[in-house]
Coordinates of C-alpha atoms and ligand atoms in Angstrom, one line a residue:
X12 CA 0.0 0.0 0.0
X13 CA 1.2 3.6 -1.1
X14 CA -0.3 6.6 0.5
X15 CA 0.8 9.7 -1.0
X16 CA 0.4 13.3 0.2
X17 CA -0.6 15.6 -2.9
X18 CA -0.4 19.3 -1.8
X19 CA -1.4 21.9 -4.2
X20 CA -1.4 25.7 -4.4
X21 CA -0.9 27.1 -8.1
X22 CA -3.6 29.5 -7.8
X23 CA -6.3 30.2 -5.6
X24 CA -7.1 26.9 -3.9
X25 CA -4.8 25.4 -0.9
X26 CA -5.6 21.8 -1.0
X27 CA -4.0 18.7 0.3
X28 CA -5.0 15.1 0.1
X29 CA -3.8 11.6 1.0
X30 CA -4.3 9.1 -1.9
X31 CA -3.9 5.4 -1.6
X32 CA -1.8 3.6 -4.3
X33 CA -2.5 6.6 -7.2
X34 CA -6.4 5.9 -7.5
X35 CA -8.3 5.9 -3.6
X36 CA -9.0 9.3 -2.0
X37 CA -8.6 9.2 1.4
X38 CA -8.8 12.5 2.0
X39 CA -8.7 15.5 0.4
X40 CA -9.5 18.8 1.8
X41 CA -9.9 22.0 -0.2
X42 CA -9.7 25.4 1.0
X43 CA -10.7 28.2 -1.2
X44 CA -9.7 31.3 -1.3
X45 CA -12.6 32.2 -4.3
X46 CA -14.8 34.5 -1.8
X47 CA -11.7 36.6 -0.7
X48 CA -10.6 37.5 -4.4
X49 CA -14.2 38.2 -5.7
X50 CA -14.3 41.9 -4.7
X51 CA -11.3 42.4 -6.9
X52 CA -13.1 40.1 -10.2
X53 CA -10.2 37.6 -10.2
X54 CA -7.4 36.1 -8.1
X55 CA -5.1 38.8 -6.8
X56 CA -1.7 37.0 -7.1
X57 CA 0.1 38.3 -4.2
X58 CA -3.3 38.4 -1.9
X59 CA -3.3 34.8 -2.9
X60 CA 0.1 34.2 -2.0
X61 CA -0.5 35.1 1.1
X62 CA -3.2 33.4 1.7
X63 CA -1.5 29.9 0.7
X64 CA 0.9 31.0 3.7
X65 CA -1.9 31.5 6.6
X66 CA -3.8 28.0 5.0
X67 CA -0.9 25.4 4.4
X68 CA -0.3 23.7 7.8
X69 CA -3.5 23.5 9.0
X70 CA -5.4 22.1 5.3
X71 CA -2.0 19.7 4.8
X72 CA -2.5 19.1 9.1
X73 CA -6.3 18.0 8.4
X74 CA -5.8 15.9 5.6
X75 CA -3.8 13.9 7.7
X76 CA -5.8 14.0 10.1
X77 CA -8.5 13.1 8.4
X78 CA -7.1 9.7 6.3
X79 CA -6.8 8.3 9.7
X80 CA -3.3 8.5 9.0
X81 CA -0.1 9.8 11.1
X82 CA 2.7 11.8 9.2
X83 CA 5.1 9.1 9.2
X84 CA 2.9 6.1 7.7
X85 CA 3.2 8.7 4.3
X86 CA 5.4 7.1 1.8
X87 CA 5.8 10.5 -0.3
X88 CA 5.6 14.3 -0.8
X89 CA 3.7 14.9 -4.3
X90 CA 3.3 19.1 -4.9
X91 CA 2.3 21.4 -8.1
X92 CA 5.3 22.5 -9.5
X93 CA 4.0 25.0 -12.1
X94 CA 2.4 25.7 -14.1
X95 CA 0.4 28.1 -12.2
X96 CA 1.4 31.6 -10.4
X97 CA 4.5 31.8 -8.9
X98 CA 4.0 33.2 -5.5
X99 CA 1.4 30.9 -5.0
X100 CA 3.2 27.8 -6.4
X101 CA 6.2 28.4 -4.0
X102 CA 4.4 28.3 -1.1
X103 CA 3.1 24.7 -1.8
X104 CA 6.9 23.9 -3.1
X105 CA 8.6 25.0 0.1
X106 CA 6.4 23.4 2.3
X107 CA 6.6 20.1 0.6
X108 CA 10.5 20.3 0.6
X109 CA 10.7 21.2 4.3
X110 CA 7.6 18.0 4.8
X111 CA 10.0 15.7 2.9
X112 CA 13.1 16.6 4.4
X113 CA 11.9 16.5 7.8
X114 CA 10.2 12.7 7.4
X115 CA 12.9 11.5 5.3
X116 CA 10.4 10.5 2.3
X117 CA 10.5 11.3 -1.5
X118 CA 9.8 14.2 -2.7
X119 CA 7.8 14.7 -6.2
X120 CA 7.3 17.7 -8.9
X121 CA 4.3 17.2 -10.7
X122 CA 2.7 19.1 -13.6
X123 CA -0.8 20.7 -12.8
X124 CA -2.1 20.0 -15.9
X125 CA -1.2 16.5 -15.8
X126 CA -3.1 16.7 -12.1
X127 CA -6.2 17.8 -14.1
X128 CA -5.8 14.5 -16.1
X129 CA -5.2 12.2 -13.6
X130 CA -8.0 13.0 -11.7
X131 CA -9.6 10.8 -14.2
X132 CA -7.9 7.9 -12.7
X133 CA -9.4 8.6 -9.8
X134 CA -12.8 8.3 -11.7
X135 CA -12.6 5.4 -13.6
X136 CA -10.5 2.5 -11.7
X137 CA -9.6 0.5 -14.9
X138 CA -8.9 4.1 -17.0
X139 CA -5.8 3.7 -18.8
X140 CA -3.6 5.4 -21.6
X141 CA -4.0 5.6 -24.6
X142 CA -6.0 7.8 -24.9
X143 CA -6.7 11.8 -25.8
X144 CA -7.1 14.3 -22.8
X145 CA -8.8 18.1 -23.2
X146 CA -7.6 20.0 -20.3
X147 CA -10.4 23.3 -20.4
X148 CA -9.3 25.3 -17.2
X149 CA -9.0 29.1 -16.2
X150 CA -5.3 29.5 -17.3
X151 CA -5.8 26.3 -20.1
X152 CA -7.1 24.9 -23.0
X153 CA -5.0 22.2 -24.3
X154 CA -5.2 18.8 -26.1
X155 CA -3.0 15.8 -25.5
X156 CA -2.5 12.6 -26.8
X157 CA -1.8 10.8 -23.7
X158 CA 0.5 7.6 -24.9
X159 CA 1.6 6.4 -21.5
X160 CA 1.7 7.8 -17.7
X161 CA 3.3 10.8 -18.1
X162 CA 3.7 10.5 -21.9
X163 CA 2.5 13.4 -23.9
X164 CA 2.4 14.8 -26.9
X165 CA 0.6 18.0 -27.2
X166 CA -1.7 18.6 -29.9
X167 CA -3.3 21.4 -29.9
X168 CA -4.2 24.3 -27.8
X169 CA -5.5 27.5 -27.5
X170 CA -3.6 30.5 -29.1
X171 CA -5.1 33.3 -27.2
X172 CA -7.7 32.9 -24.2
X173 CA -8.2 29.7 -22.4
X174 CA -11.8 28.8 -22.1
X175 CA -12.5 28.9 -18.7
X176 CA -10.8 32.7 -19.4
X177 CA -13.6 33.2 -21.9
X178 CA -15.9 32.1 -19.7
X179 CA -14.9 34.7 -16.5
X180 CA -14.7 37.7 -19.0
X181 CA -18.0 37.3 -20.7
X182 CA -19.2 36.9 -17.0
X183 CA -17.6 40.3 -16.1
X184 CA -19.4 42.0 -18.9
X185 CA -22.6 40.3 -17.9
X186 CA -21.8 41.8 -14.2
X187 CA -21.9 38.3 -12.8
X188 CA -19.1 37.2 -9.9
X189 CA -16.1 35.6 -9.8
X190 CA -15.5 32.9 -11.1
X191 CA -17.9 33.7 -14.2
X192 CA -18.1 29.5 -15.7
X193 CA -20.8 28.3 -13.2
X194 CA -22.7 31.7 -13.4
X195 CA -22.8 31.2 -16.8
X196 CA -24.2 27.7 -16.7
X197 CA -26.5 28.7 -14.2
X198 CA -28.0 31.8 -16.2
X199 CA -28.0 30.1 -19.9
X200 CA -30.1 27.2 -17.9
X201 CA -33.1 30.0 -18.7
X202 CA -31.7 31.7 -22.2
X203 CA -32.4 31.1 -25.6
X204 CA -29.9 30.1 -28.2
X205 CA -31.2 33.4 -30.6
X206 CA -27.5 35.5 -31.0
X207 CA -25.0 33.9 -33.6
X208 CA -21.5 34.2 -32.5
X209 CA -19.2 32.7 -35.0
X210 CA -18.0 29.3 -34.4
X211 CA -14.5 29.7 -35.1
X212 CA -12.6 26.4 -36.0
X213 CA -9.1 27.8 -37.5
X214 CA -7.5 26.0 -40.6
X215 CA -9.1 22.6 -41.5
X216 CA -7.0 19.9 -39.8
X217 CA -6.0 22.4 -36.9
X218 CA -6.9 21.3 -33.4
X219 CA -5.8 24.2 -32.3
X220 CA -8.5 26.9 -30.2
X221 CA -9.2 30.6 -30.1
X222 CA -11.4 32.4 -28.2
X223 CA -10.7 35.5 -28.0
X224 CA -12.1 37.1 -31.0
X225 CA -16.1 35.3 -29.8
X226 CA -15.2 36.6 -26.2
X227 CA -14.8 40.5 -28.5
X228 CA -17.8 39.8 -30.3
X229 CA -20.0 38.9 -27.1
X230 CA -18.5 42.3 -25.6
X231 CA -19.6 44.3 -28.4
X232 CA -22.5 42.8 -29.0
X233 CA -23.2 43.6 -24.9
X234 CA -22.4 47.2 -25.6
X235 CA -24.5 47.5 -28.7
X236 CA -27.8 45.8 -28.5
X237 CA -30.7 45.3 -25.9
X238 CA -30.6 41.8 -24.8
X239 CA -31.6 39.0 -21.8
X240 CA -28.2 38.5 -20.2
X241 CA -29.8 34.8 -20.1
X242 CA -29.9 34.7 -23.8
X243 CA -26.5 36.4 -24.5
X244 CA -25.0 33.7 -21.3
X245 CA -26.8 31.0 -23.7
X246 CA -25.9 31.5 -27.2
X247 CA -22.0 32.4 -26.0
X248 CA -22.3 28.6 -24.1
X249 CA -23.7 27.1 -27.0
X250 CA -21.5 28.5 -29.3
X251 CA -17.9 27.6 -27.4
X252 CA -19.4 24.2 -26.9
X253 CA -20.1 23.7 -30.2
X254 CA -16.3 24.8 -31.2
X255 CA -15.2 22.1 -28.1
X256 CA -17.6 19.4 -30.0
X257 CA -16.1 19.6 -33.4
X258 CA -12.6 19.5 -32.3
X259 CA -12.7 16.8 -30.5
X260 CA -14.3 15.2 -33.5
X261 CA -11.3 16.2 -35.1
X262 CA -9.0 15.2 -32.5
X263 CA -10.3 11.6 -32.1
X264 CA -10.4 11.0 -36.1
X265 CA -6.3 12.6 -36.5
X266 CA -5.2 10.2 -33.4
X267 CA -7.6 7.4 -33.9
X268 CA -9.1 7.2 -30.3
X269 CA -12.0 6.9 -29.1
X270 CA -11.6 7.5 -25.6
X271 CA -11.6 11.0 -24.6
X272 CA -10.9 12.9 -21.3
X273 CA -11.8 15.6 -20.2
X274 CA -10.5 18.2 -17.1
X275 CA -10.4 21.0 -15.6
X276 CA -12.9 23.3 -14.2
X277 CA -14.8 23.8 -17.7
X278 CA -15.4 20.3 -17.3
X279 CA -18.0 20.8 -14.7
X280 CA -20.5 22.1 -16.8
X281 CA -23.5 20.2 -17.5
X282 CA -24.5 21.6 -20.4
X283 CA -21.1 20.6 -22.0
X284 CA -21.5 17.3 -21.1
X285 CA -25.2 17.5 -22.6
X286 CA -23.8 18.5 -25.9
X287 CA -20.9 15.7 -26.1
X288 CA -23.7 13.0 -25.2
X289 CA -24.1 11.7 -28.8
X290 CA -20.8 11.8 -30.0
X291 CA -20.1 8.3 -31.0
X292 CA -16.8 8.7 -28.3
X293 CA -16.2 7.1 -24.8
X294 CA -16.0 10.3 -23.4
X295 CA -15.0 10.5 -19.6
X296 CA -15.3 13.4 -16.8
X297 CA -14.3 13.9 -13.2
X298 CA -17.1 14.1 -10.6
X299 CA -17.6 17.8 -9.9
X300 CA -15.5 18.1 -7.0
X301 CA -12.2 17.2 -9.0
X302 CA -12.9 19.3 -11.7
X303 CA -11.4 22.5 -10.3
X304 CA -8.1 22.3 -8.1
X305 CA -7.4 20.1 -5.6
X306 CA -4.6 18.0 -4.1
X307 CA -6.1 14.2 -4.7
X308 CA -5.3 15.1 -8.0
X309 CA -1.9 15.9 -7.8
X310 CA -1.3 13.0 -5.6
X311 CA -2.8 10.6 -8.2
X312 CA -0.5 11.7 -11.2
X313 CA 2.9 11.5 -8.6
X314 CA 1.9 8.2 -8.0
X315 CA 3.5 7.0 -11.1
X316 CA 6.5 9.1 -11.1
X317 CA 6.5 7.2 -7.0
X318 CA 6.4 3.9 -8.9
X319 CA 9.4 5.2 -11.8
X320 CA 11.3 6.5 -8.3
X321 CA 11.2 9.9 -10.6
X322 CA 12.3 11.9 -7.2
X323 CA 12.9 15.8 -6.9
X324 CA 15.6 16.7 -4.4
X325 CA 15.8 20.2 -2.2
X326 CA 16.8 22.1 -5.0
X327 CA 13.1 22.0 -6.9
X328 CA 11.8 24.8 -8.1
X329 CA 8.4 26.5 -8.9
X330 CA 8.4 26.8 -12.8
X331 CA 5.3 29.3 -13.8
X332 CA 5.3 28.2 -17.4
X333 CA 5.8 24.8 -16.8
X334 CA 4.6 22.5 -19.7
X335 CA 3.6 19.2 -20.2
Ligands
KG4_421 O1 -9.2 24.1 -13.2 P1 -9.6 25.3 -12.5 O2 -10.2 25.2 -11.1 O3 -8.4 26.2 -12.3 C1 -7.4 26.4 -13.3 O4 -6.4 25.5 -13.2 O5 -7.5 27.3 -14.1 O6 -10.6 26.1 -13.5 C2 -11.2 27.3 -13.1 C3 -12.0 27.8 -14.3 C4 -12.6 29.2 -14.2 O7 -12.3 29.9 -15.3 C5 -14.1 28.9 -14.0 O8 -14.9 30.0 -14.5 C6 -14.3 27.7 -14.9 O9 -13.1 26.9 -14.6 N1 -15.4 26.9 -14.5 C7 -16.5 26.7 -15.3 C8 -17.5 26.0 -14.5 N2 -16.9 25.8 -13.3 C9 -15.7 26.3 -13.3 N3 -16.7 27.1 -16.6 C10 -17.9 26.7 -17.1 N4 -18.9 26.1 -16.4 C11 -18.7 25.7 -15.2 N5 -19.7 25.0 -14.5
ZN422 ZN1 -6.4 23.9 -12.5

């Protein structure tokens, strides 16, 4: 039996979990910081840094606590090394360092994005690469072809805003709060699909996003016509989802798969998962509450690199732009 620690703080969640042998939450404990950076409309980096820093010992403490578990039955350290904001990442970083040094166990770097993906794992017991994973989150909208664990090889992404970004700043327009994804599904539950926004699909074989320019038209549109906000929150929805439906269409006929996953906190929307219904696909999500950040997550992808022995030592490092 392997119970690994995951601690994670790349933006405005502290979280830590204990996860038995890569796949069996035993705890996981999210603290998050959302309420405190709504008055500003996003996450204030340093406010969130800060906040890691008051959080840390008492969310990894009750984690702990709460596998039933003391410090020293842990046989490993897992923490999100980037990508993700800096101040906020080294928080997590330095505490796992000092946690592994002080117990004498391993100590492991992982990638948030591959967190996102391997909360999947988590999901589905028997879920296994090969397979292609669509990471839609705040900061990213990517697409892998996931050959092994920890075997990548990116293939597409977005080249401007991530969705979960289009998502907030429509919101903002629409003067809903922070974080504007929910608020949307929640108001387009009661819209209409009647505005056309341009589904935008780049060059014919390009798996590749962009949102900004439908995030410009939604904006102008807002400034420039009477409108339900229910409507507008609807036919934005409807469109994006569309755009996510026919590249992953795409994505499964260039790589041949049929088994898609999806993460990341996009991936909590119910409507998505309404349109990608009939898609002749074996599509997989995380439950809700692993959707948006949290530490099972990242203890479930270092569970590999536990089994590989792929070990950090005292000198790791928070990388912001850290890629898969
Ligand atoms: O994965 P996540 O918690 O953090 C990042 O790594 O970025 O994703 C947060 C993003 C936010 O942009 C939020 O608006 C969006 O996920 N989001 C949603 C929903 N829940 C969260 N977007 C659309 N519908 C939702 N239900
Ligand atoms: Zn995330």
């Amino acid at each position: 039996m392997t119970y690994i620690l995951g601690i994670e703080t790349s933006c405005d969640e502290t979280s830590a979990a204990v996860v038995k042998d890569g796949r069996e939450v035993i705890s996981n404990i999210i603290y998050s910081q959302i309420p405190i950076h709504r008055e500003f409309g996003g996450v204030v980096p340093e406010i969130a840094s800060r906040n890691h820093i008051i959080k840390i010992r008492e969310i990894v403490d009750e984690a702990i606590k709460k596998a039933n578990l003391k410090k020293e039955d842990l046989d490993a350290v897992a923490v999100t090394m980037g990508p993700g904001l800096v101040g906020s990442l080294l928080v997590g970083v330095n505490y796992a360092k000092a946690f592994s040094y002080s117990l004498g166990i391993p100590l492991i770097g992982v990638n948030h994005l591959d967190g996102h993906i391997s909360s999947n794992y988590i999901a589905f017991k028997d879920l296994e690469p090969p397979f292609v994973a669509l990471i839609v989150s705040g900061g990213h909208t990517h697409f892998y072809h996931v050959k092994g664990y920890g075997d990548y090889e990116e293939i597409g992404r977005t080249r401007d805003d991530a969705l979960g970004e289009a998502f907030d700043k429509v919101a903002r327009v629409l003067d809903l709060k922070y974080p504007g994804g929910p608020e949307i599904e929640k108001l387009a539950k009661n819209g209409d699909n009647n505005i056309v926004f341009p589904i935008v699909l780049l060059e014919k074989d390009s798996l590749d996003f962009s949102f900004s320019g439908i995030k410009s038209n939604v904006i102008n549109y807002s400034r420039n016509n009477t409108f339900k906000k229910e409507d507008l929150a609807c036919s934005f929805q409807e469109c994006v989802f569309e755009i996510v439906k026919q590249k992953i269409i795409r994505a499964s006929n260039q790589t041949g798969m049929k088994k898609i996953v999806i993460a990341g906190g996009v991936a909590a929307n119910s409507r998505l998962r309404e349109v990608l219904d009939g898609l002749d696909l074996e599509i997989k999500y995380p439950p809700l509450s692993l959707c948006t950040d949290n530490g099972a997550m990242i203890a479930a992808s270092a569970y590999y690199k536990y089994l590989q022995k792929d070990y950090e030592d005292l000198t790791l490092n928070a990388v912001s732009n850290f890629c898969l």
